[in-house]
Short mmCIF file of C-alpha atoms and ligand atoms in Angstrom, two decimals:
data_model
loop_
_atom_site.label_atom_id
_atom_site.label_comp_id
_atom_site.label_asym_id
_atom_site.label_seq_id
_atom_site.Cartn_x
_atom_site.Cartn_y
_atom_site.Cartn_z
CA MET A 1 -152.64 -39.58 -33.72
CA LYS A 2 -155.20 -38.09 -36.07
CA ILE A 3 -153.36 -36.16 -38.75
CA SER A 4 -156.22 -33.59 -38.84
CA GLU A 5 -155.44 -32.61 -35.28
CA ILE A 6 -151.83 -32.00 -36.15
CA LEU A 7 -152.87 -29.94 -39.24
CA LYS A 8 -155.27 -27.85 -37.18
CA LYS A 9 -152.37 -26.67 -35.09
CA GLY A 10 -150.83 -25.19 -38.21
CA THR A 11 -147.88 -27.64 -38.12
CA PHE A 12 -146.17 -28.08 -41.53
CA SER A 13 -146.70 -31.69 -42.50
CA VAL A 14 -144.00 -33.88 -43.90
CA SER A 15 -144.98 -37.34 -45.04
CA PHE A 16 -143.68 -40.37 -46.87
CA GLU A 17 -145.61 -42.93 -48.92
CA PHE A 18 -144.62 -46.53 -49.23
CA PHE A 19 -146.15 -49.55 -50.95
CA PRO A 20 -146.40 -53.05 -49.30
CA PRO A 21 -143.60 -55.29 -50.91
CA LYS A 22 -144.38 -58.65 -52.42
CA THR A 23 -141.26 -60.35 -51.18
CA GLN A 24 -139.51 -60.80 -47.87
CA GLU A 25 -136.45 -59.10 -49.39
CA GLY A 26 -138.59 -56.11 -50.27
CA VAL A 27 -139.94 -55.91 -46.76
CA VAL A 28 -136.44 -55.87 -45.28
CA GLN A 29 -135.52 -53.07 -47.69
CA LEU A 30 -138.65 -51.14 -46.91
CA PHE A 31 -137.97 -51.21 -43.15
CA GLU A 32 -134.34 -50.01 -43.82
CA THR A 33 -135.77 -47.10 -45.76
CA ILE A 34 -138.31 -46.32 -43.06
CA SER A 35 -135.60 -46.38 -40.35
CA GLU A 36 -133.51 -43.88 -42.43
CA LEU A 37 -136.42 -41.58 -43.15
CA LYS A 38 -137.65 -41.84 -39.48
CA ASN A 39 -134.74 -39.51 -38.58
CA LEU A 40 -136.57 -36.69 -40.49
CA LYS A 41 -139.37 -36.89 -37.93
CA PRO A 42 -142.17 -37.19 -40.47
CA THR A 43 -145.72 -36.05 -39.36
CA PHE A 44 -146.92 -39.41 -40.77
CA VAL A 45 -146.16 -42.11 -43.27
CA SER A 46 -148.74 -43.82 -45.56
CA VAL A 47 -149.05 -47.29 -47.04
CA THR A 48 -150.74 -47.93 -50.36
CA TYR A 49 -153.48 -50.55 -51.08
CA GLY A 50 -153.89 -52.69 -54.21
CA ALA A 51 -157.10 -51.55 -55.85
CA GLY A 52 -158.16 -55.12 -56.58
CA GLY A 53 -157.82 -55.98 -52.83
CA SER A 54 -154.69 -58.00 -53.57
CA THR A 55 -152.58 -56.27 -50.81
CA ARG A 56 -155.26 -56.38 -48.10
CA ASP A 57 -153.07 -58.44 -45.72
CA ARG A 58 -149.70 -56.96 -46.86
CA THR A 59 -150.94 -53.42 -46.42
CA ARG A 60 -152.31 -54.19 -43.01
CA ASP A 61 -149.09 -56.01 -41.91
CA VAL A 62 -146.81 -53.08 -42.96
CA VAL A 63 -149.17 -50.57 -41.35
CA LYS A 64 -149.28 -52.59 -38.14
CA ARG A 65 -145.46 -52.97 -37.92
CA ILE A 66 -144.86 -49.29 -38.58
CA HIS A 67 -147.30 -48.34 -35.91
CA GLU A 68 -146.23 -50.88 -33.26
CA GLU A 69 -142.51 -51.47 -33.95
CA VAL A 70 -141.29 -48.21 -35.59
CA GLY A 71 -143.62 -45.92 -33.64
CA LEU A 72 -144.52 -43.59 -36.51
CA ASN A 73 -147.91 -42.07 -37.06
CA VAL A 74 -149.33 -44.04 -40.00
CA MET A 75 -152.12 -43.67 -42.47
CA ALA A 76 -153.58 -46.73 -44.21
CA HIS A 77 -154.77 -46.36 -47.90
CA LEU A 78 -157.99 -48.21 -48.66
CA THR A 79 -159.66 -48.55 -52.03
CA CYS A 80 -163.38 -49.29 -52.25
CA ILE A 81 -164.10 -50.76 -55.67
CA ALA A 82 -163.04 -54.35 -54.89
CA HIS A 83 -164.85 -54.92 -51.64
CA PRO A 84 -168.53 -55.22 -50.62
CA LYS A 85 -169.38 -52.66 -47.94
CA GLU A 86 -169.34 -55.30 -45.15
CA GLU A 87 -165.71 -56.24 -46.05
CA LEU A 88 -164.72 -52.54 -45.92
CA ILE A 89 -166.26 -52.25 -42.48
CA ASP A 90 -164.32 -55.42 -41.35
CA ILE A 91 -161.03 -53.90 -42.62
CA LEU A 92 -161.78 -50.59 -40.82
CA GLU A 93 -162.81 -52.37 -37.61
CA ASP A 94 -159.55 -54.15 -37.72
CA TYR A 95 -157.55 -50.93 -38.16
CA LYS A 96 -159.55 -49.47 -35.20
CA ARG A 97 -158.72 -52.42 -33.07
CA ILE A 98 -155.04 -52.00 -33.62
CA GLY A 99 -155.08 -48.32 -33.02
CA ILE A 100 -154.88 -46.89 -36.57
CA ASP A 101 -156.96 -43.71 -36.86
CA ASN A 102 -155.95 -42.29 -40.28
CA ILE A 103 -157.41 -43.55 -43.53
CA LEU A 104 -156.89 -42.37 -47.04
CA ALA A 105 -160.30 -43.21 -48.67
CA LEU A 106 -159.90 -44.03 -52.41
CA ARG A 107 -161.86 -45.54 -55.13
CA GLY A 108 -158.98 -47.34 -56.87
CA ASP A 109 -158.80 -48.41 -60.58
CA VAL A 110 -160.04 -51.46 -62.28
CA PRO A 111 -157.00 -53.83 -62.51
CA ARG A 112 -155.52 -53.28 -66.01
CA ASP A 113 -154.19 -56.90 -66.30
CA LYS A 114 -157.64 -58.34 -65.69
CA PRO A 115 -159.98 -57.35 -68.52
CA ASP A 116 -162.83 -59.52 -67.29
CA TRP A 117 -162.65 -58.07 -63.78
CA ARG A 118 -166.02 -56.97 -62.33
CA PRO A 119 -166.60 -55.23 -59.00
CA PRO A 120 -168.33 -57.47 -56.44
CA ASP A 121 -172.04 -56.84 -55.65
CA GLY A 122 -172.49 -54.12 -53.07
CA ALA A 123 -169.11 -52.43 -53.82
CA CYS A 124 -168.83 -48.67 -53.83
CA SER A 125 -168.44 -46.92 -57.24
CA TYR A 126 -166.76 -43.80 -56.00
CA ALA A 127 -164.48 -42.71 -53.15
CA VAL A 128 -167.24 -40.55 -51.72
CA GLU A 129 -169.22 -43.63 -50.85
CA LEU A 130 -166.38 -44.89 -48.74
CA VAL A 131 -166.05 -41.48 -46.97
CA ARG A 132 -169.76 -41.69 -46.11
CA LEU A 133 -169.45 -45.29 -45.04
CA ILE A 134 -166.54 -44.36 -42.59
CA ARG A 135 -168.50 -41.43 -41.15
CA ASN A 136 -171.78 -43.38 -40.80
CA HIS A 137 -170.15 -46.37 -39.12
CA PHE A 138 -167.33 -44.87 -37.17
CA GLY A 139 -168.39 -41.23 -36.60
CA ASN A 140 -165.23 -39.20 -36.11
CA TYR A 141 -162.97 -41.96 -34.94
CA PHE A 142 -160.93 -41.79 -38.17
CA CYS A 143 -159.16 -38.87 -39.76
CA VAL A 144 -160.20 -39.21 -43.39
CA CYS A 145 -157.94 -38.10 -46.24
CA VAL A 146 -158.97 -38.14 -49.90
CA ALA A 147 -157.14 -37.79 -53.22
CA SER A 148 -157.17 -34.67 -55.34
CA TYR A 149 -155.95 -33.97 -58.94
CA PRO A 150 -154.55 -30.47 -59.73
CA GLU A 151 -154.47 -31.38 -63.45
CA GLY A 152 -157.83 -33.21 -63.30
CA HIS A 153 -158.36 -37.01 -62.90
CA PRO A 154 -158.08 -38.74 -66.28
CA GLU A 155 -161.76 -39.60 -66.12
CA SER A 156 -162.85 -35.98 -65.44
CA PRO A 157 -163.89 -34.16 -68.62
CA ASN A 158 -162.96 -30.81 -67.16
CA MET A 159 -161.94 -28.93 -63.98
CA GLU A 160 -165.49 -27.91 -63.17
CA TRP A 161 -166.37 -31.67 -62.98
CA GLU A 162 -163.17 -32.33 -60.93
CA ILE A 163 -164.03 -29.65 -58.30
CA ARG A 164 -167.71 -30.72 -58.07
CA PHE A 165 -166.88 -34.33 -57.17
CA PHE A 166 -163.93 -33.27 -55.02
CA LYS A 167 -166.26 -31.06 -53.01
CA GLU A 168 -168.62 -33.96 -52.63
CA LYS A 169 -165.91 -35.93 -50.86
CA VAL A 170 -165.15 -32.88 -48.64
CA GLU A 171 -168.85 -32.50 -47.76
CA ALA A 172 -169.02 -36.18 -46.99
CA GLY A 173 -166.52 -35.66 -44.25
CA ALA A 174 -162.90 -35.62 -45.64
CA ASP A 175 -160.53 -33.85 -43.25
CA PHE A 176 -157.62 -33.11 -45.72
CA SER A 177 -156.37 -34.16 -49.09
CA ILE A 178 -153.14 -35.28 -50.83
CA THR A 179 -152.75 -34.39 -54.46
CA GLN A 180 -151.63 -36.59 -57.37
CA MET A 181 -148.08 -35.90 -58.39
CA PHE A 182 -147.52 -32.78 -60.52
CA PHE A 183 -144.38 -31.16 -61.83
CA ASP A 184 -145.60 -27.65 -62.55
CA ASN A 185 -146.67 -25.88 -59.37
CA ARG A 186 -148.94 -23.63 -61.41
CA TYR A 187 -151.46 -26.55 -61.67
CA TYR A 188 -151.46 -26.77 -57.80
CA TYR A 189 -151.89 -23.04 -57.23
CA GLU A 190 -154.68 -22.79 -59.87
CA PHE A 191 -156.33 -25.81 -58.22
CA LEU A 192 -156.20 -24.14 -54.76
CA ASP A 193 -157.86 -21.07 -56.31
CA LEU A 194 -160.63 -23.16 -57.78
CA CYS A 195 -161.12 -24.83 -54.46
CA GLN A 196 -161.27 -21.53 -52.59
CA LYS A 197 -163.87 -20.28 -55.03
CA ALA A 198 -165.88 -23.45 -54.41
CA ASN A 199 -165.64 -22.95 -50.66
CA ILE A 200 -163.44 -26.05 -50.12
CA ASN A 201 -161.40 -25.27 -47.12
CA ILE A 202 -159.51 -28.45 -46.08
CA PRO A 203 -155.71 -28.56 -46.20
CA ILE A 204 -154.51 -29.89 -49.65
CA ILE A 205 -151.02 -31.26 -49.34
CA PRO A 206 -148.98 -31.47 -52.56
CA GLY A 207 -147.73 -34.88 -53.59
CA ILE A 208 -144.09 -34.81 -54.72
CA MET A 209 -142.57 -37.53 -56.99
CA PRO A 210 -138.83 -37.38 -57.07
CA ILE A 211 -137.68 -38.53 -60.59
CA THR A 212 -135.05 -41.23 -60.36
CA ASN A 213 -136.06 -43.41 -63.27
CA PHE A 214 -137.28 -41.41 -66.31
CA LYS A 215 -138.88 -44.24 -68.17
CA GLN A 216 -140.87 -45.30 -65.12
CA ILE A 217 -142.11 -41.76 -64.30
CA LYS A 218 -143.11 -41.16 -67.89
CA LYS A 219 -145.38 -44.20 -67.64
CA PHE A 220 -146.81 -43.25 -64.27
CA ALA A 221 -147.35 -39.67 -65.36
CA SER A 222 -149.22 -40.66 -68.56
CA MET A 223 -151.35 -43.10 -66.57
CA CYS A 224 -152.45 -40.50 -64.06
CA GLY A 225 -152.55 -37.48 -66.32
CA ALA A 226 -149.63 -35.59 -64.87
CA THR A 227 -147.71 -33.31 -67.36
CA ILE A 228 -143.90 -33.25 -67.27
CA PRO A 229 -142.70 -29.84 -68.39
CA GLN A 230 -141.06 -29.91 -71.84
CA SER A 231 -137.78 -28.34 -70.53
CA LEU A 232 -137.45 -31.07 -67.96
CA VAL A 233 -138.29 -33.82 -70.57
CA GLU A 234 -135.58 -32.47 -72.87
CA LYS A 235 -132.92 -32.53 -69.99
CA LEU A 236 -133.95 -36.01 -68.88
CA GLU A 237 -134.03 -37.43 -72.42
CA LYS A 238 -130.34 -36.56 -72.88
CA VAL A 239 -129.34 -38.81 -69.94
CA GLU A 240 -132.22 -41.28 -69.96
CA ASP A 241 -129.85 -44.26 -69.76
CA ASN A 242 -127.58 -42.86 -67.04
CA PRO A 243 -129.44 -43.35 -63.71
CA LYS A 244 -127.00 -41.16 -61.76
CA GLU A 245 -127.59 -38.19 -64.03
CA VAL A 246 -131.35 -38.77 -64.13
CA THR A 247 -131.44 -38.76 -60.32
CA LYS A 248 -129.29 -35.66 -60.14
CA ILE A 249 -131.59 -33.78 -62.46
CA GLY A 250 -134.70 -35.22 -60.79
CA VAL A 251 -133.60 -34.15 -57.34
CA GLU A 252 -132.45 -30.73 -58.35
CA PHE A 253 -135.92 -30.22 -59.95
CA ALA A 254 -137.85 -31.47 -56.91
CA ILE A 255 -135.77 -29.21 -54.57
CA LYS A 256 -136.75 -26.19 -56.61
CA GLN A 257 -140.44 -27.34 -56.73
CA CYS A 258 -140.53 -27.91 -52.97
CA GLU A 259 -138.82 -24.62 -52.16
CA ASP A 260 -141.47 -22.83 -54.22
CA LEU A 261 -144.31 -24.70 -52.54
CA ILE A 262 -143.00 -23.98 -48.99
CA LEU A 263 -142.41 -20.28 -49.72
CA ASN A 264 -146.08 -20.08 -51.15
CA GLY A 265 -147.52 -21.42 -47.96
CA SER A 266 -148.27 -24.99 -48.85
CA PRO A 267 -149.51 -26.94 -45.68
CA GLY A 268 -146.96 -29.74 -46.12
CA LEU A 269 -145.12 -32.02 -48.55
CA HIS A 270 -146.03 -35.66 -49.27
CA PHE A 271 -143.27 -37.68 -50.96
CA TYR A 272 -143.92 -40.64 -53.14
CA THR A 273 -140.83 -42.55 -52.08
CA LEU A 274 -141.23 -45.83 -54.11
CA ASN A 275 -139.76 -47.44 -50.92
CA ARG A 276 -136.37 -45.68 -51.49
CA SER A 277 -134.92 -43.04 -49.13
CA LYS A 278 -131.98 -41.47 -50.97
CA ALA A 279 -133.78 -38.97 -53.21
CA THR A 280 -136.25 -37.96 -50.54
CA LEU A 281 -133.47 -37.51 -47.89
CA GLU A 282 -131.50 -35.24 -50.35
CA ILE A 283 -134.55 -33.11 -51.30
CA PHE A 284 -135.78 -32.80 -47.64
CA SER A 285 -132.25 -31.92 -46.35
CA ALA A 286 -132.06 -29.14 -49.05
CA VAL A 287 -135.38 -27.56 -48.14
CA LYS A 288 -135.61 -28.20 -44.41
CA HIS A 289 -134.35 -24.80 -43.41
CA LEU A 290 -137.30 -23.13 -45.14
CA ILE A 291 -139.92 -25.03 -43.12
CA ARG A 292 -141.56 -23.23 -40.28
CA GLU A 293 -141.32 -24.90 -36.86
P1 FAD B 1 -163.00 -40.64 -57.00
O1 FAD B 1 -162.82 -39.54 -56.02
O2 FAD B 1 -164.13 -41.56 -56.85
O3 FAD B 1 -162.98 -40.04 -58.41
C1 FAD B 1 -162.72 -40.78 -59.58
C2 FAD B 1 -163.32 -40.22 -60.82
O4 FAD B 1 -164.72 -40.24 -60.77
C3 FAD B 1 -163.03 -38.64 -60.88
O5 FAD B 1 -162.89 -38.37 -62.24
C4 FAD B 1 -164.26 -37.91 -60.34
O6 FAD B 1 -164.47 -36.74 -60.71
C5 FAD B 1 -165.32 -38.96 -60.77
N1 FAD B 1 -166.53 -39.02 -59.90
C6 FAD B 1 -166.51 -39.01 -58.53
N2 FAD B 1 -167.77 -39.05 -58.16
C7 FAD B 1 -168.49 -39.23 -59.19
C8 FAD B 1 -170.04 -39.35 -59.46
N3 FAD B 1 -170.87 -39.42 -58.42
N4 FAD B 1 -170.45 -39.47 -60.70
C9 FAD B 1 -169.58 -39.36 -61.69
N5 FAD B 1 -168.21 -39.22 -61.60
C10 FAD B 1 -167.77 -39.15 -60.38
N6 FAD B 1 -154.75 -46.21 -56.01
C11 FAD B 1 -154.64 -47.41 -55.51
O7 FAD B 1 -155.10 -48.41 -56.09
N7 FAD B 1 -154.05 -47.57 -54.26
C12 FAD B 1 -153.54 -46.59 -53.53
O8 FAD B 1 -153.05 -46.77 -52.42
C13 FAD B 1 -153.60 -45.26 -54.07
N8 FAD B 1 -153.15 -44.20 -53.43
C14 FAD B 1 -153.30 -42.95 -53.97
C15 FAD B 1 -152.80 -41.90 -53.21
C16 FAD B 1 -152.95 -40.56 -53.72
C17 FAD B 1 -152.51 -39.37 -52.89
C18 FAD B 1 -153.63 -40.31 -54.97
C19 FAD B 1 -153.79 -38.99 -55.54
C20 FAD B 1 -154.05 -41.49 -55.73
C21 FAD B 1 -153.87 -42.75 -55.23
N9 FAD B 1 -154.42 -43.83 -55.91
C22 FAD B 1 -154.32 -45.10 -55.42
C23 FAD B 1 -155.03 -43.70 -57.20
C24 FAD B 1 -156.54 -43.65 -57.23
O9 FAD B 1 -157.09 -44.83 -56.77
C25 FAD B 1 -156.97 -43.44 -58.66
O10 FAD B 1 -156.64 -42.19 -59.10
C26 FAD B 1 -158.52 -43.66 -58.97
O11 FAD B 1 -158.71 -43.70 -60.38
C27 FAD B 1 -159.40 -42.65 -58.38
O12 FAD B 1 -159.48 -42.70 -57.04
P2 FAD B 1 -160.27 -41.51 -56.23
O13 FAD B 1 -160.34 -41.96 -54.86
O14 FAD B 1 -159.65 -40.18 -56.53
O15 FAD B 1 -161.71 -41.59 -56.93
#
């Protein structure tokens, strides 16, 4: 079902993001995670896509299995820098054929481990071109989600630039957005204000990253330009090598963050699960009572 239709009803959206594993073992673990998180009755789940096109088949297979075997509403991520337009249309045709009607339209990043990598001829340079491609070829068949960056995308020189190109994606036909992870809600609220002033009116769902491994999150956060508050850094540094303590602090922090977001009227919560269920289950159980039916 199109997520945009669900959001239009004012339903609070709860969603979980997974990546397509490289190994059979990873696939088994992912589907265990999904079966645990299914009990939380998510509005939808989403599956990431390798920007270089490397996960094309794996993303499709996981999306198809979740749709057909698990029966959850699913959104496929699709990045556009690695494919000529005809290939993007083939991928989308295939999703349409199997009944997937939610796409997260992304640009993706140039693969870091391939310095000589060049986009193929006819590829899109920015996500907005993928949004236009979807609308031109498929009309309103797909619900289209786009990414947004409350602290600004690392390539954006300032927030004015950020809003200008975010608005372009919305005007091209995006139905809703999910944000990059952030740890200080003020960035999200300020971003919503800027969007409102720019007359951007689509739902913007906050992306929540539960911290369970401090070293890993520090790396992710610096790559995507998300700030970890100093007070949290100090707490985590003291227990950096104790995974149990890191998770405890990370979960407590995310619970407070989610409580604040719900109480301030956020349209939903999107959890970056990293294919694990425990932290997300704990956070969700603690805030569930605050969510409107
Ligand atoms: P764009 O919207 O194209 O923006 C990228 C940058 O270009 C921004 O700075 C923007 O301001 C600027 N820009 C846009 N249009 C123009 C223009 N016309 N002229 C000049 N500058 C312009 N990556 C993956 O590889 N796979 C995934 O599955 C994935 N999932 C994600 C899910 C979410 C919720 C988020 C927030 C990010 C995800 N990413 C994923 C990361 C994303 O691919 C990167 O952040 C990428 O660098 C930007 O993608 P985008 O779609 O936001 O790009």
